[in-house]
Amino acid sequence: MPLHVPPAPAPALRSVLTALGSPTAVREARTPSLLNAQGPATPELPLPVHVLDGIDAAGAPATRLAGWRFLIRCGDRAVAAAETMLTPDGWAFSHFFEGPYITSTEQALRQAETIQQPCQARLLSIPGLYMLTLWLHGDCAADGATGQPAATDLLVPLAPAPPGIAAYRPYRVADLLPVLTHRVTPAPLLSSPA
């Protein structure tokens, strides 16, 4: 499948390259895999990270761009990730991190390449469920920093996924969104007996 990765803003990439070149930034990152990496570390696969803030009255997801994430590759594998954020002065490096979402992002991207429809890769975070998904947006020419998930877009939950939601299984937004909405909606408070 033609998997399209939207281009990251040049200042975001520059900020990550500057951080990778800074021994202090790498040392203070608390990412042992990045500290112990052999060979040059290069940022790859920039993905816009959108956050699902909720569902509006019409049932459409309300999302916002939170930053850009770059996988940091050393040799043949990603060992960490770098996150950037938008500041009043423009895009800036935020932090390095490692953990299960690094390998699960790579696995989901490899799996997405086998899907027959062309799409644009993004990340969608659902903080209320501690969930991250690979968002396969159907409009490959869209600006990766804008837009909302369309009903026919696919969401691929990354591992670890919340109980009852299969990691790496592609779900149509129209099918998964009601499940997510139900799970993030707080239960009504019980009234005390009279």
Short mmCIF file of N, CA and C in Angstrom, two decimals:
data_model
loop_
_atom_site.label_atom_id
_atom_site.label_comp_id
_atom_site.label_asym_id
_atom_site.label_seq_id
_atom_site.Cartn_x
_atom_site.Cartn_y
_atom_site.Cartn_z
N MET A 1 0.83 -1.17 0.00
CA MET A 1 0.00 0.00 0.00
C MET A 1 0.88 1.23 0.00
N PRO A 2 0.46 2.24 -0.71
CA PRO A 2 1.20 3.49 -0.63
C PRO A 2 0.91 4.20 0.69
N LEU A 3 1.79 4.03 1.66
CA LEU A 3 1.66 4.69 2.95
C LEU A 3 2.41 6.01 2.87
N HIS A 4 1.70 7.10 3.05
CA HIS A 4 2.31 8.42 2.95
C HIS A 4 2.60 8.95 4.35
N VAL A 5 3.80 9.48 4.53
CA VAL A 5 4.17 10.12 5.79
C VAL A 5 4.26 11.61 5.48
N PRO A 6 3.43 12.42 6.16
CA PRO A 6 3.45 13.85 5.86
C PRO A 6 4.78 14.47 6.27
N PRO A 7 5.23 15.49 5.55
CA PRO A 7 6.50 16.12 5.92
C PRO A 7 6.34 16.92 7.21
N ALA A 8 7.31 16.77 8.09
CA ALA A 8 7.31 17.53 9.34
C ALA A 8 7.77 18.95 9.06
N PRO A 9 7.36 19.89 9.89
CA PRO A 9 7.88 21.25 9.74
C PRO A 9 9.41 21.24 9.90
N ALA A 10 10.11 21.95 9.02
CA ALA A 10 11.57 21.98 9.06
C ALA A 10 12.12 22.38 10.42
N PRO A 11 11.53 23.37 11.12
CA PRO A 11 12.06 23.72 12.44
C PRO A 11 11.93 22.58 13.46
N ALA A 12 10.89 21.75 13.32
CA ALA A 12 10.74 20.61 14.23
C ALA A 12 11.88 19.62 14.02
N LEU A 13 12.18 19.31 12.76
CA LEU A 13 13.28 18.41 12.46
C LEU A 13 14.61 19.00 12.93
N ARG A 14 14.84 20.27 12.68
CA ARG A 14 16.08 20.91 13.13
C ARG A 14 16.24 20.84 14.64
N SER A 15 15.13 21.02 15.37
CA SER A 15 15.23 20.97 16.83
C SER A 15 15.60 19.58 17.32
N VAL A 16 15.10 18.54 16.64
CA VAL A 16 15.45 17.16 17.02
C VAL A 16 16.92 16.89 16.68
N LEU A 17 17.35 17.31 15.50
CA LEU A 17 18.76 17.11 15.13
C LEU A 17 19.70 17.83 16.10
N THR A 18 19.32 19.03 16.53
CA THR A 18 20.13 19.77 17.50
C THR A 18 20.18 19.02 18.82
N ALA A 19 19.04 18.49 19.27
CA ALA A 19 19.01 17.74 20.53
C ALA A 19 19.83 16.46 20.43
N LEU A 20 19.76 15.78 19.28
CA LEU A 20 20.57 14.56 19.11
C LEU A 20 22.06 14.88 19.14
N GLY A 21 22.44 16.07 18.69
CA GLY A 21 23.83 16.48 18.68
C GLY A 21 24.30 17.02 20.02
N SER A 22 23.40 17.15 20.97
CA SER A 22 23.74 17.69 22.28
C SER A 22 23.94 16.56 23.28
N PRO A 23 25.19 16.34 23.73
CA PRO A 23 25.42 15.28 24.72
C PRO A 23 24.58 15.48 25.98
N THR A 24 24.35 16.72 26.36
CA THR A 24 23.56 16.99 27.56
C THR A 24 22.12 16.54 27.37
N ALA A 25 21.51 16.88 26.24
CA ALA A 25 20.12 16.50 26.00
C ALA A 25 19.96 14.99 25.96
N VAL A 26 20.90 14.30 25.34
CA VAL A 26 20.82 12.84 25.26
C VAL A 26 21.05 12.22 26.63
N ARG A 27 22.03 12.72 27.37
CA ARG A 27 22.35 12.17 28.69
C ARG A 27 21.21 12.38 29.67
N GLU A 28 20.57 13.54 29.62
CA GLU A 28 19.49 13.84 30.57
C GLU A 28 18.15 13.23 30.16
N ALA A 29 18.10 12.58 29.04
CA ALA A 29 16.84 12.03 28.53
C ALA A 29 16.36 10.81 29.30
N ARG A 30 17.23 10.16 30.02
CA ARG A 30 16.87 8.93 30.74
C ARG A 30 16.34 7.86 29.80
N THR A 31 16.98 7.75 28.66
CA THR A 31 16.63 6.71 27.69
C THR A 31 17.88 5.85 27.51
N PRO A 32 18.02 4.79 28.30
CA PRO A 32 19.22 3.95 28.21
C PRO A 32 19.50 3.44 26.81
N SER A 33 18.47 3.11 26.06
CA SER A 33 18.72 2.58 24.71
C SER A 33 19.36 3.64 23.81
N LEU A 34 19.01 4.89 24.00
CA LEU A 34 19.62 5.97 23.22
C LEU A 34 21.03 6.24 23.70
N LEU A 35 21.23 6.22 25.01
CA LEU A 35 22.57 6.43 25.58
C LEU A 35 23.55 5.34 25.15
N ASN A 36 23.06 4.10 25.07
CA ASN A 36 23.92 2.95 24.77
C ASN A 36 23.96 2.60 23.29
N ALA A 37 23.31 3.38 22.47
CA ALA A 37 23.24 3.07 21.03
C ALA A 37 24.61 3.15 20.39
N GLN A 38 24.87 2.21 19.52
CA GLN A 38 26.12 2.18 18.76
C GLN A 38 25.87 2.80 17.39
N GLY A 39 26.69 3.73 17.02
CA GLY A 39 26.56 4.34 15.70
C GLY A 39 25.71 5.60 15.76
N PRO A 40 25.55 6.23 14.60
CA PRO A 40 24.78 7.48 14.56
C PRO A 40 23.29 7.25 14.78
N ALA A 41 22.66 8.21 15.45
CA ALA A 41 21.22 8.18 15.67
C ALA A 41 20.58 9.17 14.69
N THR A 42 19.58 8.69 13.96
CA THR A 42 18.93 9.55 12.98
C THR A 42 17.41 9.58 13.21
N PRO A 43 16.81 10.77 13.11
CA PRO A 43 15.35 10.85 13.23
C PRO A 43 14.70 10.44 11.92
N GLU A 44 13.68 9.59 12.02
CA GLU A 44 12.96 9.11 10.84
C GLU A 44 11.46 9.09 11.12
N LEU A 45 10.69 8.89 10.07
CA LEU A 45 9.25 8.72 10.14
C LEU A 45 8.56 9.76 11.03
N PRO A 46 8.64 11.03 10.67
CA PRO A 46 7.94 12.03 11.47
C PRO A 46 6.43 11.84 11.35
N LEU A 47 5.78 11.74 12.48
CA LEU A 47 4.33 11.56 12.48
C LEU A 47 3.69 12.66 13.33
N PRO A 48 2.67 13.34 12.79
CA PRO A 48 1.97 14.31 13.61
C PRO A 48 1.18 13.58 14.69
N VAL A 49 1.24 14.12 15.89
CA VAL A 49 0.52 13.53 17.03
C VAL A 49 -0.69 14.40 17.33
N HIS A 50 -1.86 13.82 17.10
CA HIS A 50 -3.11 14.51 17.40
C HIS A 50 -3.69 13.93 18.68
N VAL A 51 -4.39 14.74 19.43
CA VAL A 51 -5.00 14.30 20.68
C VAL A 51 -6.52 14.38 20.53
N LEU A 52 -7.19 13.31 20.91
CA LEU A 52 -8.65 13.29 20.89
C LEU A 52 -9.12 13.94 22.18
N ASP A 53 -9.68 15.14 22.05
CA ASP A 53 -10.16 15.88 23.22
C ASP A 53 -11.59 15.52 23.59
N GLY A 54 -12.30 14.91 22.69
CA GLY A 54 -13.68 14.55 22.98
C GLY A 54 -14.49 14.45 21.71
N ILE A 55 -15.78 14.34 21.89
CA ILE A 55 -16.71 14.22 20.79
C ILE A 55 -17.66 15.40 20.88
N ASP A 56 -17.85 16.09 19.75
CA ASP A 56 -18.74 17.26 19.79
C ASP A 56 -20.21 16.82 19.72
N ALA A 57 -21.11 17.79 19.77
CA ALA A 57 -22.55 17.51 19.81
C ALA A 57 -23.02 16.73 18.58
N ALA A 58 -22.34 16.91 17.45
CA ALA A 58 -22.74 16.19 16.23
C ALA A 58 -22.14 14.79 16.17
N GLY A 59 -21.38 14.40 17.18
CA GLY A 59 -20.77 13.07 17.21
C GLY A 59 -19.44 12.99 16.49
N ALA A 60 -18.90 14.16 16.10
CA ALA A 60 -17.60 14.18 15.40
C ALA A 60 -16.47 14.32 16.43
N PRO A 61 -15.35 13.65 16.18
CA PRO A 61 -14.24 13.75 17.12
C PRO A 61 -13.61 15.14 17.08
N ALA A 62 -13.30 15.67 18.25
CA ALA A 62 -12.61 16.96 18.35
C ALA A 62 -11.14 16.66 18.66
N THR A 63 -10.28 16.93 17.70
CA THR A 63 -8.86 16.65 17.89
C THR A 63 -8.05 17.93 17.73
N ARG A 64 -6.84 17.88 18.25
CA ARG A 64 -5.91 19.01 18.10
C ARG A 64 -4.51 18.43 17.90
N LEU A 65 -3.69 19.17 17.18
CA LEU A 65 -2.31 18.77 16.97
C LEU A 65 -1.53 19.06 18.25
N ALA A 66 -0.84 18.05 18.78
CA ALA A 66 -0.06 18.22 20.00
C ALA A 66 1.44 18.33 19.71
N GLY A 67 1.88 17.80 18.59
CA GLY A 67 3.31 17.85 18.26
C GLY A 67 3.64 16.91 17.12
N TRP A 68 4.93 16.73 16.92
CA TRP A 68 5.43 15.78 15.92
C TRP A 68 6.35 14.81 16.64
N ARG A 69 6.23 13.54 16.30
CA ARG A 69 7.06 12.49 16.89
C ARG A 69 7.95 11.91 15.80
N PHE A 70 9.23 11.77 16.11
CA PHE A 70 10.22 11.19 15.22
C PHE A 70 10.74 9.91 15.87
N LEU A 71 10.77 8.81 15.13
CA LEU A 71 11.44 7.61 15.63
C LEU A 71 12.94 7.82 15.45
N ILE A 72 13.72 7.49 16.47
CA ILE A 72 15.17 7.64 16.42
C ILE A 72 15.77 6.28 16.13
N ARG A 73 16.39 6.18 14.97
CA ARG A 73 16.94 4.91 14.50
C ARG A 73 18.44 4.88 14.68
N CYS A 74 18.91 3.77 15.20
CA CYS A 74 20.34 3.46 15.28
C CYS A 74 20.50 2.10 14.63
N GLY A 75 21.22 2.07 13.53
CA GLY A 75 21.37 0.81 12.81
C GLY A 75 20.05 0.40 12.18
N ASP A 76 19.63 -0.83 12.47
CA ASP A 76 18.44 -1.38 11.81
C ASP A 76 17.17 -1.29 12.64
N ARG A 77 17.21 -0.57 13.77
CA ARG A 77 15.99 -0.50 14.58
C ARG A 77 15.84 0.85 15.26
N ALA A 78 14.60 1.16 15.60
CA ALA A 78 14.31 2.39 16.34
C ALA A 78 14.59 2.10 17.82
N VAL A 79 15.34 2.98 18.45
CA VAL A 79 15.71 2.78 19.86
C VAL A 79 15.00 3.75 20.79
N ALA A 80 14.46 4.82 20.23
CA ALA A 80 13.80 5.83 21.05
C ALA A 80 12.92 6.68 20.12
N ALA A 81 12.32 7.68 20.70
CA ALA A 81 11.55 8.65 19.92
C ALA A 81 11.84 10.03 20.46
N ALA A 82 11.66 11.02 19.61
CA ALA A 82 11.81 12.42 19.99
C ALA A 82 10.48 13.11 19.73
N GLU A 83 10.06 13.89 20.67
CA GLU A 83 8.81 14.62 20.55
C GLU A 83 9.11 16.11 20.44
N THR A 84 8.37 16.79 19.56
CA THR A 84 8.49 18.24 19.45
C THR A 84 7.13 18.85 19.78
N MET A 85 7.16 20.13 20.12
CA MET A 85 5.92 20.83 20.44
C MET A 85 5.96 22.23 19.86
N LEU A 86 4.78 22.78 19.67
CA LEU A 86 4.68 24.13 19.15
C LEU A 86 4.71 25.11 20.31
N THR A 87 5.61 26.07 20.25
CA THR A 87 5.74 27.11 21.26
C THR A 87 5.41 28.45 20.61
N PRO A 88 5.30 29.52 21.39
CA PRO A 88 5.06 30.83 20.77
C PRO A 88 6.16 31.23 19.78
N ASP A 89 7.36 30.64 19.92
CA ASP A 89 8.47 30.95 19.02
C ASP A 89 8.58 29.95 17.87
N GLY A 90 7.67 29.01 17.77
CA GLY A 90 7.73 28.01 16.71
C GLY A 90 7.94 26.61 17.27
N TRP A 91 8.31 25.68 16.40
CA TRP A 91 8.51 24.28 16.80
C TRP A 91 9.80 24.14 17.59
N ALA A 92 9.72 23.36 18.70
CA ALA A 92 10.88 23.15 19.56
C ALA A 92 10.92 21.71 20.03
N PHE A 93 12.13 21.23 20.27
CA PHE A 93 12.32 19.90 20.84
C PHE A 93 11.68 19.86 22.22
N SER A 94 10.98 18.78 22.53
CA SER A 94 10.35 18.61 23.84
C SER A 94 11.13 17.60 24.69
N HIS A 95 11.21 16.33 24.20
CA HIS A 95 11.90 15.30 24.99
C HIS A 95 12.15 14.04 24.15
N PHE A 96 13.08 13.23 24.65
CA PHE A 96 13.31 11.89 24.13
C PHE A 96 12.58 10.92 25.05
N PHE A 97 12.17 9.79 24.53
CA PHE A 97 11.60 8.74 25.38
C PHE A 97 11.75 7.40 24.70
N GLU A 98 11.53 6.35 25.47
CA GLU A 98 11.51 4.99 24.93
C GLU A 98 10.37 4.25 25.59
N GLY A 99 10.17 3.03 25.20
CA GLY A 99 9.09 2.24 25.78
C GLY A 99 8.37 1.44 24.71
N PRO A 100 7.26 0.80 25.09
CA PRO A 100 6.59 -0.13 24.17
C PRO A 100 6.02 0.52 22.92
N TYR A 101 5.68 1.81 22.96
CA TYR A 101 5.09 2.44 21.79
C TYR A 101 6.09 2.62 20.65
N ILE A 102 7.37 2.52 20.92
CA ILE A 102 8.37 2.65 19.84
C ILE A 102 8.25 1.44 18.91
N THR A 103 8.37 0.24 19.47
CA THR A 103 8.29 -0.96 18.65
C THR A 103 6.88 -1.19 18.11
N SER A 104 5.86 -0.83 18.89
CA SER A 104 4.50 -1.05 18.39
C SER A 104 4.17 -0.08 17.25
N THR A 105 4.75 1.12 17.26
CA THR A 105 4.55 2.04 16.14
C THR A 105 5.19 1.46 14.88
N GLU A 106 6.41 0.95 15.02
CA GLU A 106 7.08 0.33 13.86
C GLU A 106 6.27 -0.84 13.32
N GLN A 107 5.77 -1.69 14.23
CA GLN A 107 5.00 -2.86 13.79
C GLN A 107 3.71 -2.43 13.09
N ALA A 108 3.02 -1.45 13.64
CA ALA A 108 1.77 -0.99 13.02
C ALA A 108 2.03 -0.36 11.66
N LEU A 109 3.14 0.38 11.52
CA LEU A 109 3.48 0.97 10.22
C LEU A 109 3.78 -0.12 9.18
N ARG A 110 4.51 -1.16 9.59
CA ARG A 110 4.79 -2.28 8.66
C ARG A 110 3.49 -2.95 8.25
N GLN A 111 2.61 -3.15 9.20
CA GLN A 111 1.32 -3.79 8.91
C GLN A 111 0.50 -2.89 7.98
N ALA A 112 0.53 -1.58 8.19
CA ALA A 112 -0.25 -0.65 7.37
C ALA A 112 0.20 -0.67 5.91
N GLU A 113 1.44 -1.00 5.68
CA GLU A 113 1.93 -1.06 4.30
C GLU A 113 1.27 -2.18 3.50
N THR A 114 0.62 -3.12 4.17
CA THR A 114 -0.04 -4.22 3.47
C THR A 114 -1.49 -3.92 3.13
N ILE A 115 -2.04 -2.84 3.68
CA ILE A 115 -3.43 -2.47 3.40
C ILE A 115 -3.49 -1.93 1.97
N GLN A 116 -4.55 -2.24 1.27
CA GLN A 116 -4.65 -1.93 -0.14
C GLN A 116 -4.96 -0.48 -0.47
N GLN A 117 -5.56 0.25 0.44
CA GLN A 117 -5.93 1.64 0.12
C GLN A 117 -4.81 2.60 0.52
N PRO A 118 -4.55 3.63 -0.29
CA PRO A 118 -3.53 4.61 0.07
C PRO A 118 -4.01 5.45 1.24
N CYS A 119 -3.10 5.81 2.14
CA CYS A 119 -3.47 6.63 3.29
C CYS A 119 -2.26 7.37 3.83
N GLN A 120 -2.55 8.33 4.70
CA GLN A 120 -1.52 9.13 5.33
C GLN A 120 -1.41 8.70 6.79
N ALA A 121 -0.18 8.47 7.25
CA ALA A 121 0.06 8.01 8.62
C ALA A 121 0.13 9.19 9.58
N ARG A 122 -0.58 9.04 10.68
CA ARG A 122 -0.59 10.00 11.78
C ARG A 122 -0.72 9.20 13.07
N LEU A 123 -0.55 9.85 14.20
CA LEU A 123 -0.81 9.23 15.48
C LEU A 123 -1.99 9.95 16.13
N LEU A 124 -2.84 9.19 16.81
CA LEU A 124 -3.96 9.76 17.54
C LEU A 124 -3.89 9.25 18.98
N SER A 125 -3.75 10.17 19.90
CA SER A 125 -3.68 9.84 21.32
C SER A 125 -5.04 10.04 21.96
N ILE A 126 -5.44 9.07 22.78
CA ILE A 126 -6.69 9.17 23.53
C ILE A 126 -6.31 9.13 25.01
N PRO A 127 -5.99 10.29 25.59
CA PRO A 127 -5.47 10.33 26.96
C PRO A 127 -6.40 9.71 27.99
N GLY A 128 -7.71 9.85 27.81
CA GLY A 128 -8.65 9.30 28.79
C GLY A 128 -8.58 7.79 28.91
N LEU A 129 -8.01 7.13 27.93
CA LEU A 129 -7.88 5.66 27.96
C LEU A 129 -6.42 5.21 27.99
N TYR A 130 -5.50 6.17 28.09
CA TYR A 130 -4.07 5.85 28.01
C TYR A 130 -3.81 5.02 26.75
N MET A 131 -4.32 5.51 25.64
CA MET A 131 -4.30 4.75 24.38
C MET A 131 -3.68 5.59 23.27
N LEU A 132 -2.88 4.93 22.44
CA LEU A 132 -2.28 5.56 21.27
C LEU A 132 -2.61 4.70 20.06
N THR A 133 -3.03 5.35 18.97
CA THR A 133 -3.35 4.61 17.75
C THR A 133 -2.59 5.19 16.57
N LEU A 134 -2.32 4.33 15.61
CA LEU A 134 -1.85 4.79 14.30
C LEU A 134 -3.11 5.16 13.54
N TRP A 135 -3.20 6.40 13.12
CA TRP A 135 -4.37 6.92 12.40
C TRP A 135 -4.02 6.93 10.92
N LEU A 136 -4.74 6.13 10.15
CA LEU A 136 -4.53 6.05 8.71
C LEU A 136 -5.60 6.90 8.03
N HIS A 137 -5.21 8.11 7.70
CA HIS A 137 -6.12 9.11 7.13
C HIS A 137 -6.25 8.88 5.62
N GLY A 138 -7.47 8.87 5.12
CA GLY A 138 -7.72 8.55 3.72
C GLY A 138 -7.28 9.59 2.71
N ASP A 139 -7.06 10.83 3.14
CA ASP A 139 -6.66 11.89 2.22
C ASP A 139 -5.14 12.06 2.30
N CYS A 140 -4.44 11.44 1.35
CA CYS A 140 -2.96 11.45 1.36
C CYS A 140 -2.38 12.84 1.11
N ALA A 141 -3.14 13.71 0.47
CA ALA A 141 -2.64 15.04 0.15
C ALA A 141 -2.94 16.06 1.24
N ALA A 142 -3.63 15.65 2.30
CA ALA A 142 -4.02 16.58 3.36
C ALA A 142 -2.80 17.05 4.14
N ASP A 143 -2.93 18.21 4.74
CA ASP A 143 -1.92 18.72 5.65
C ASP A 143 -1.98 17.85 6.90
N GLY A 144 -0.89 17.18 7.23
CA GLY A 144 -0.86 16.26 8.37
C GLY A 144 -1.12 16.93 9.71
N ALA A 145 -0.99 18.23 9.76
CA ALA A 145 -1.17 18.96 11.01
C ALA A 145 -2.62 19.37 11.26
N THR A 146 -3.49 19.15 10.29
CA THR A 146 -4.87 19.60 10.43
C THR A 146 -5.83 18.46 10.14
N GLY A 147 -7.09 18.70 10.43
CA GLY A 147 -8.14 17.75 10.07
C GLY A 147 -8.61 16.91 11.23
N GLN A 148 -9.72 16.27 10.99
CA GLN A 148 -10.36 15.39 11.97
C GLN A 148 -10.45 14.00 11.36
N PRO A 149 -10.53 12.96 12.19
CA PRO A 149 -10.70 11.62 11.64
C PRO A 149 -12.03 11.49 10.89
N ALA A 150 -11.96 11.01 9.67
CA ALA A 150 -13.17 10.75 8.88
C ALA A 150 -13.72 9.38 9.27
N ALA A 151 -15.01 9.18 9.08
CA ALA A 151 -15.65 7.93 9.47
C ALA A 151 -14.99 6.72 8.82
N THR A 152 -14.44 6.90 7.60
CA THR A 152 -13.84 5.76 6.88
C THR A 152 -12.34 5.62 7.14
N ASP A 153 -11.73 6.57 7.87
CA ASP A 153 -10.32 6.42 8.23
C ASP A 153 -10.16 5.19 9.12
N LEU A 154 -8.94 4.69 9.18
CA LEU A 154 -8.66 3.53 10.03
C LEU A 154 -7.84 3.95 11.24
N LEU A 155 -8.13 3.34 12.39
CA LEU A 155 -7.34 3.51 13.61
C LEU A 155 -6.79 2.14 13.97
N VAL A 156 -5.48 2.08 14.18
CA VAL A 156 -4.82 0.83 14.56
C VAL A 156 -4.27 1.02 15.97
N PRO A 157 -4.93 0.45 16.99
CA PRO A 157 -4.43 0.61 18.35
C PRO A 157 -3.03 0.02 18.51
N LEU A 158 -2.17 0.78 19.17
CA LEU A 158 -0.81 0.30 19.43
C LEU A 158 -0.79 -0.45 20.76
N ALA A 159 0.14 -1.39 20.88
CA ALA A 159 0.27 -2.15 22.12
C ALA A 159 1.15 -1.35 23.09
N PRO A 160 0.78 -1.30 24.34
CA PRO A 160 -0.38 -1.96 24.95
C PRO A 160 -1.66 -1.18 24.72
N ALA A 161 -2.71 -1.92 24.37
CA ALA A 161 -4.02 -1.33 24.14
C ALA A 161 -4.89 -1.59 25.37
N PRO A 162 -5.92 -0.78 25.58
CA PRO A 162 -6.81 -1.01 26.72
C PRO A 162 -7.49 -2.38 26.61
N PRO A 163 -7.88 -2.97 27.74
CA PRO A 163 -8.57 -4.26 27.71
C PRO A 163 -9.79 -4.22 26.80
N GLY A 164 -9.96 -5.26 26.02
CA GLY A 164 -11.11 -5.38 25.13
C GLY A 164 -10.93 -4.74 23.77
N ILE A 165 -9.79 -4.06 23.56
CA ILE A 165 -9.50 -3.46 22.25
C ILE A 165 -8.23 -4.13 21.74
N ALA A 166 -8.34 -4.81 20.60
CA ALA A 166 -7.21 -5.58 20.08
C ALA A 166 -6.15 -4.65 19.48
N ALA A 167 -4.92 -4.82 19.95
CA ALA A 167 -3.80 -4.07 19.37
C ALA A 167 -3.55 -4.57 17.95
N TYR A 168 -3.15 -3.65 17.09
CA TYR A 168 -2.77 -3.91 15.69
C TYR A 168 -3.95 -4.27 14.79
N ARG A 169 -5.15 -4.30 15.31
CA ARG A 169 -6.31 -4.58 14.46
C ARG A 169 -6.83 -3.26 13.91
N PRO A 170 -6.92 -3.11 12.58
CA PRO A 170 -7.46 -1.87 12.01
C PRO A 170 -8.97 -1.78 12.24
N TYR A 171 -9.39 -0.67 12.81
CA TYR A 171 -10.81 -0.39 13.02
C TYR A 171 -11.19 0.84 12.21
N ARG A 172 -12.34 0.84 11.59
CA ARG A 172 -12.85 2.07 10.99
C ARG A 172 -13.21 3.03 12.12
N VAL A 173 -12.96 4.31 11.92
CA VAL A 173 -13.28 5.32 12.94
C VAL A 173 -14.74 5.20 13.35
N ALA A 174 -15.63 5.01 12.36
CA ALA A 174 -17.06 4.91 12.65
C ALA A 174 -17.38 3.74 13.57
N ASP A 175 -16.56 2.70 13.56
CA ASP A 175 -16.80 1.53 14.41
C ASP A 175 -16.14 1.66 15.79
N LEU A 176 -14.93 2.24 15.83
CA LEU A 176 -14.20 2.31 17.10
C LEU A 176 -14.60 3.52 17.94
N LEU A 177 -14.95 4.61 17.30
CA LEU A 177 -15.25 5.84 18.03
C LEU A 177 -16.37 5.68 19.06
N PRO A 178 -17.48 5.01 18.73
CA PRO A 178 -18.52 4.83 19.75
C PRO A 178 -18.02 4.03 20.96
N VAL A 179 -17.17 3.06 20.73
CA VAL A 179 -16.61 2.27 21.83
C VAL A 179 -15.74 3.15 22.72
N LEU A 180 -14.89 3.97 22.09
CA LEU A 180 -14.01 4.85 22.85
C LEU A 180 -14.81 5.89 23.61
N THR A 181 -15.83 6.45 22.95
CA THR A 181 -16.66 7.47 23.58
C THR A 181 -17.34 6.91 24.81
N HIS A 182 -17.86 5.70 24.69
CA HIS A 182 -18.54 5.05 25.82
C HIS A 182 -17.56 4.83 26.98
N ARG A 183 -16.34 4.45 26.66
CA ARG A 183 -15.35 4.18 27.72
C ARG A 183 -14.84 5.43 28.41
N VAL A 184 -14.74 6.54 27.67
CA VAL A 184 -14.20 7.76 28.28
C VAL A 184 -15.28 8.58 28.96
N THR A 185 -16.54 8.33 28.66
CA THR A 185 -17.63 9.08 29.27
C THR A 185 -17.73 8.67 30.73
N PRO A 186 -17.64 9.64 31.67
CA PRO A 186 -17.73 9.28 33.08
C PRO A 186 -19.12 8.76 33.42
N ALA A 187 -19.14 7.81 34.31
CA ALA A 187 -20.41 7.25 34.76
C ALA A 187 -21.12 8.29 35.61
N PRO A 188 -22.47 8.30 35.57
CA PRO A 188 -23.19 9.27 36.40
C PRO A 188 -22.98 8.95 37.88
N LEU A 189 -22.96 10.02 38.68
CA LEU A 189 -22.79 9.84 40.11
C LEU A 189 -24.07 9.24 40.70
N LEU A 190 -23.88 8.34 41.61
CA LEU A 190 -25.03 7.75 42.29
C LEU A 190 -25.53 8.72 43.35
N SER A 191 -26.81 8.84 43.46
CA SER A 191 -27.35 9.71 44.53
C SER A 191 -27.45 8.92 45.80
N SER A 192 -27.34 9.61 46.89
CA SER A 192 -27.43 8.93 48.19
C SER A 192 -28.89 8.62 48.50
N PRO A 193 -29.13 7.56 49.23
CA PRO A 193 -30.52 7.20 49.56
C PRO A 193 -31.14 8.29 50.45
N ALA A 194 -32.43 8.47 50.30
CA ALA A 194 -33.12 9.49 51.07
C ALA A 194 -33.44 9.03 52.46
#
